[in-house]
Short mmCIF file of C-alpha atoms in Angstrom, two decimals:
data_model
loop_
_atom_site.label_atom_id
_atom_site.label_comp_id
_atom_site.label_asym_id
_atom_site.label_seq_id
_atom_site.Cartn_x
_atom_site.Cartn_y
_atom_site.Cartn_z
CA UNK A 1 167.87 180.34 68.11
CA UNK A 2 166.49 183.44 66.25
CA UNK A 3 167.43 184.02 62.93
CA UNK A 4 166.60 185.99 59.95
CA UNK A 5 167.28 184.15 56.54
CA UNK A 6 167.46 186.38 53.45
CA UNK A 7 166.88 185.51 49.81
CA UNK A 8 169.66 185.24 47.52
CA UNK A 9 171.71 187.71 45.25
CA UNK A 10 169.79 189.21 42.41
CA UNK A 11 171.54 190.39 39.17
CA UNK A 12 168.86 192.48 37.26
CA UNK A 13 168.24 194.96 34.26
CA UNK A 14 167.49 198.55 34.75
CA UNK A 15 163.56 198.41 34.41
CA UNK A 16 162.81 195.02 35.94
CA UNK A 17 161.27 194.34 39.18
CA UNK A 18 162.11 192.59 41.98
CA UNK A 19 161.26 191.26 45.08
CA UNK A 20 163.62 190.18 48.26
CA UNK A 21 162.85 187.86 51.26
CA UNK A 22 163.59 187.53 54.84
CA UNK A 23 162.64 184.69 56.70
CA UNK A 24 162.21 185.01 60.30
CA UNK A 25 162.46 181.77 63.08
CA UNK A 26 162.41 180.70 66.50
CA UNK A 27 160.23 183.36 68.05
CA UNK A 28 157.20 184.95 67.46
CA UNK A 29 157.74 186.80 63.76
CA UNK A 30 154.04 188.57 63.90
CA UNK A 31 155.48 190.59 67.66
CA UNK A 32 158.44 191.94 66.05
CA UNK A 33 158.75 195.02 63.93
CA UNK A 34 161.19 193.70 60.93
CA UNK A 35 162.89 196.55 59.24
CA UNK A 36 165.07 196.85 55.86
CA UNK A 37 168.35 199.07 55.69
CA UNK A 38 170.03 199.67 52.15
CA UNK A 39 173.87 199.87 52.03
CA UNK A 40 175.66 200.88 48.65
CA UNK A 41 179.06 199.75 47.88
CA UNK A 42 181.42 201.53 50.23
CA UNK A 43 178.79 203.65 52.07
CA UNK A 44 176.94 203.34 54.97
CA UNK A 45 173.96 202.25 56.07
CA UNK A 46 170.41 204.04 55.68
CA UNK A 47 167.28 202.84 57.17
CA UNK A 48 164.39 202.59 54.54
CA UNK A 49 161.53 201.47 56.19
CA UNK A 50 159.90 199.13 59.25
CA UNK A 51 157.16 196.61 59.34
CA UNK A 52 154.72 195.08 62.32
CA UNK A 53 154.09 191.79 60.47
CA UNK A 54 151.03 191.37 63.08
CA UNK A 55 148.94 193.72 61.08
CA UNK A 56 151.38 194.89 58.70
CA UNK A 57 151.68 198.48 59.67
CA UNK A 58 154.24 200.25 57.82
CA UNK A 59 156.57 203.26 57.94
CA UNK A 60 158.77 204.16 54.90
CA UNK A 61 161.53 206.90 55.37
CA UNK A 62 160.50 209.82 52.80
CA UNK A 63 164.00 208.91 50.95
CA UNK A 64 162.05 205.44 49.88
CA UNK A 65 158.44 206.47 49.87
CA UNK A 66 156.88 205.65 46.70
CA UNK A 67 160.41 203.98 45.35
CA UNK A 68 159.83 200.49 47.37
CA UNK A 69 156.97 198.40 48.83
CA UNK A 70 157.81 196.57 52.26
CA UNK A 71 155.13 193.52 52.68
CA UNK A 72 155.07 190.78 55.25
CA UNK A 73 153.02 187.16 55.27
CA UNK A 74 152.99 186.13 58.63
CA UNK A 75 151.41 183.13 57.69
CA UNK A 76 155.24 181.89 56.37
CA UNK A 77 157.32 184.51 58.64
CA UNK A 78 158.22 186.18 55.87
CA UNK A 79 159.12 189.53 55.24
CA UNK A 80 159.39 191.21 52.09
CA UNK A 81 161.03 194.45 49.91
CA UNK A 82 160.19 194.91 46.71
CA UNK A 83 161.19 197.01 43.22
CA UNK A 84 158.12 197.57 40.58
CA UNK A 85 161.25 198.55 38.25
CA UNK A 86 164.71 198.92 39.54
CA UNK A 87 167.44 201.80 38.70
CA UNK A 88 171.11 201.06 38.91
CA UNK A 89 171.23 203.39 41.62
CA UNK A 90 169.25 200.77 43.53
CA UNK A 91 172.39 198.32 43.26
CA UNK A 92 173.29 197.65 46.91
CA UNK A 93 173.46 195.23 49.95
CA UNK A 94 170.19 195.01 51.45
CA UNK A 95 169.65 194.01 54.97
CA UNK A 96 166.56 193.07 57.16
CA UNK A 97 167.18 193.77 61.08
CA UNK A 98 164.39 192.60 63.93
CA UNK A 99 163.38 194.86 66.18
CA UNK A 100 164.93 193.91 69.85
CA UNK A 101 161.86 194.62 72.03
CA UNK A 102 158.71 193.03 71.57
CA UNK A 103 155.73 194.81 70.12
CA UNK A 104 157.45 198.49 70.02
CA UNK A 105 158.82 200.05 67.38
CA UNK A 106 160.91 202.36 69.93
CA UNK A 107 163.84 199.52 69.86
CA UNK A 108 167.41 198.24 68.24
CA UNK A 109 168.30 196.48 65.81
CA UNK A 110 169.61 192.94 67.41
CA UNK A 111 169.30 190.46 64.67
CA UNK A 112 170.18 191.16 61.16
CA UNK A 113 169.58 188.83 58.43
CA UNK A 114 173.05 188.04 56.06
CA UNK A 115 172.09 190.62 53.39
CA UNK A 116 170.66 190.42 50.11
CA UNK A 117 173.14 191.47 47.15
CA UNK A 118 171.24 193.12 44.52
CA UNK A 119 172.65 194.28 41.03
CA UNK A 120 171.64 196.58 38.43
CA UNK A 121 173.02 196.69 35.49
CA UNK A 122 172.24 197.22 31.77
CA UNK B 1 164.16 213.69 59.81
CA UNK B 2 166.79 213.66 62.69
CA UNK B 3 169.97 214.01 61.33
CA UNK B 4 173.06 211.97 63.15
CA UNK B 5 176.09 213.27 62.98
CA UNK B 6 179.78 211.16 63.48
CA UNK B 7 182.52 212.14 64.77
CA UNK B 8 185.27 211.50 63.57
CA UNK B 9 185.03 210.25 60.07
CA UNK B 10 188.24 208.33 60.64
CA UNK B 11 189.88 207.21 63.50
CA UNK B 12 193.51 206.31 63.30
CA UNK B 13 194.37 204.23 66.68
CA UNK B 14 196.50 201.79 68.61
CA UNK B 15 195.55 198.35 70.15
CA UNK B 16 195.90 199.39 74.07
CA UNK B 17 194.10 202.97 73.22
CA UNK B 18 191.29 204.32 74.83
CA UNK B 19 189.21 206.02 72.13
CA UNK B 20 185.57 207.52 71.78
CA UNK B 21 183.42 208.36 69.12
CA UNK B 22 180.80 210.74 69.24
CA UNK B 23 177.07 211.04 67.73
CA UNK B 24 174.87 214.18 67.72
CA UNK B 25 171.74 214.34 66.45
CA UNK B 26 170.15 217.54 65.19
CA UNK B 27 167.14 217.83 68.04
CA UNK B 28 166.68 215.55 71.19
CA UNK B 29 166.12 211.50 70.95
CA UNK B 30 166.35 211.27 74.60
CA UNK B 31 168.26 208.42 75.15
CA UNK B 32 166.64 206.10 71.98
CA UNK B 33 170.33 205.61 70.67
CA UNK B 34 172.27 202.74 69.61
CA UNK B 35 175.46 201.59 68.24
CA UNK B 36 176.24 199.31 65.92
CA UNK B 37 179.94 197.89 64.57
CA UNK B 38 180.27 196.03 61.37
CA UNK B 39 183.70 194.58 59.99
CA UNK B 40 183.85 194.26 56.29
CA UNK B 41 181.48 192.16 53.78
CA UNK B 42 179.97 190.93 57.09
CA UNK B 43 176.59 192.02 58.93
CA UNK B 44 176.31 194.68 61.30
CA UNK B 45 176.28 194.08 64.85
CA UNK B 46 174.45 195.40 67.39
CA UNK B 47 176.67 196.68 70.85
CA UNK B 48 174.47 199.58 72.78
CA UNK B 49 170.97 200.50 73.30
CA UNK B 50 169.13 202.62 74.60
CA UNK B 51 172.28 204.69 74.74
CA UNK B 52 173.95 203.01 77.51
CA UNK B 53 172.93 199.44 77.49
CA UNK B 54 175.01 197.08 76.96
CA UNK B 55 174.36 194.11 74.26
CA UNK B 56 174.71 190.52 75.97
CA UNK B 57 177.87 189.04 74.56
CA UNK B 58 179.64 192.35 73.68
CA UNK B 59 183.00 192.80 75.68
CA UNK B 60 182.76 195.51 78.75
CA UNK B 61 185.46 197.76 77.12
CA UNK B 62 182.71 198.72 75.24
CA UNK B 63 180.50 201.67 76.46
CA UNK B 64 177.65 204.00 75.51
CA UNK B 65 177.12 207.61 77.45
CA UNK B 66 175.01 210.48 76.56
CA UNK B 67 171.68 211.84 76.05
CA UNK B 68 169.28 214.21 74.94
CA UNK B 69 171.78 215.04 71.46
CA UNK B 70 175.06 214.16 72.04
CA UNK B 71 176.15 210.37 72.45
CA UNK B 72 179.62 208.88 72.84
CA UNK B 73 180.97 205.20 72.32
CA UNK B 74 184.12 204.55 74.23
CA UNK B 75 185.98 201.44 73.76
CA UNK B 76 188.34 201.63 76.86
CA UNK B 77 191.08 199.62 75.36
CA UNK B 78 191.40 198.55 71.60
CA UNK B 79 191.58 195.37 70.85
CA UNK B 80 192.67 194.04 67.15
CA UNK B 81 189.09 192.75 66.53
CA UNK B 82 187.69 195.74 67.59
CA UNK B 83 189.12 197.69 64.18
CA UNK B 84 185.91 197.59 62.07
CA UNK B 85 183.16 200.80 61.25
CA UNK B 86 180.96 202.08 63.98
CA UNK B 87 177.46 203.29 63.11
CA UNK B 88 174.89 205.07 65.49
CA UNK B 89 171.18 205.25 64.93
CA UNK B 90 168.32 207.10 66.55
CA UNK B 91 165.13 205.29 67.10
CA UNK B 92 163.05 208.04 68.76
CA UNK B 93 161.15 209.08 65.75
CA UNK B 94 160.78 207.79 62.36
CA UNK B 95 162.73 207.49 59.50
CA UNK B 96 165.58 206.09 62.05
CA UNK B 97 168.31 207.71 60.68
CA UNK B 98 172.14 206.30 61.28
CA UNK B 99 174.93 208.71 61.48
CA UNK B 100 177.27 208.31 58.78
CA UNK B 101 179.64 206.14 60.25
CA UNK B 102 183.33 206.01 61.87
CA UNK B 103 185.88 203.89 60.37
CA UNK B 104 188.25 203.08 63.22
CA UNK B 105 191.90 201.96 61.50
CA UNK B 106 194.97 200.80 63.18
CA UNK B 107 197.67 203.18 63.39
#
């Protein structure tokens, strides 16, 4: 069964970095683009930026250019988002969502990892 | 960026209702459109692709029309489990943006 598996809920101080996990399984992760979708508390969801773990191609929306990295080790299925020094504004539920077709970008969403919780606060 | 645009914001309905939501997005995604529904604290779900397409698993009241910019999810006869937020998203071009969402509520 395919699954994504995201790290667990940060608590943080304004200033500190951070960096969140999502573990793909049972298919190929490296043929899949992975992407990451912030949601604040009571809003909706915004798509930040996508992934091709097979040579680690990236896109960032310009909302999150320069404010996040998105990495990916294939070698562990891994994908990864991370702060170099977080704002309370980036306190949110953080998602990671596979790409349904193989290989293009040009595709859904169809598996989601559980979310990863992340607080800010002083 | 495309913008995707929801409407309603909120949609006030019965179980037995037919009931459509629409998406338009602010220049032409062809048909590179799906819908998503997510309940509360839980994950969202995917239902339609590629506009029309239905998800395996997702019930056939469920169903996606349009193309070019405007889009419509029709769910042809509420069900109680169906009373969660809907969310479309264009993946033509990149940033794929999601619309801002449609809370569908019982009446």
């Amino acid at each position: 069964e395919v699954h994504l598996v995201q790290s667990g809920a940060e608590v943080k101080k304004p200033g500190e970095s951070l960096k969140i996990s999502c573990k793909g399984s049972g298919y190929s992760f490296t043929s899949y683009w992975i992407g990451w979708v912030r949601q604040m508390p009571g809003k909706g969801l915004e798509w930040m930026g996508i992934i091709y773990p097979g040579d680690s191609d990236t896109i960032y929306s310009p909302s999150f250019q320069g404010q996040v990295t998105i990495s990916a080790d294939k070698s562990i299925s891994t994908a990864y988002l991370q702060w170099s020094s977080l704002k309370a504004s980036d306190t949110a539920m953080y998602y990671c969502a596979r790409t349904s077709l193989v290989t293009t970008i040009r595709s859904a969403f169809d598996i989601w990892g559980q979310g990863t919780m992340v607080t800010v606060s002083s | 960026d495309i913008q995707m645009t929801q409407s309603p914001s909120t949609l006030s309905a019965s179980v037995g209702d037919r009931v459509t939501i629409t998406c338009r997005a602010s220049q032409s995604i062809s048909s590179w459109l799906a819908w998503y529904q997510q309940k509360p604290g839980k994950v969202p779900k995917l239902l339609i692709y590629k506009a029309s397409g239905l998800e395996s698993g997702v019930p056939s009241r469920f169903s996606g029309s349009g193309s070019g910019t405007e889009f419509n999810l029709t769910i042809s006869s509420l069900q109680p489990d169906d009373f969660a937020t809907y969310y479309c998203q264009q993946y033509n071009s990149y940033p794929g943006t999601f619309g801002q969402g449609t809370n569908l509520e019982i009446k």
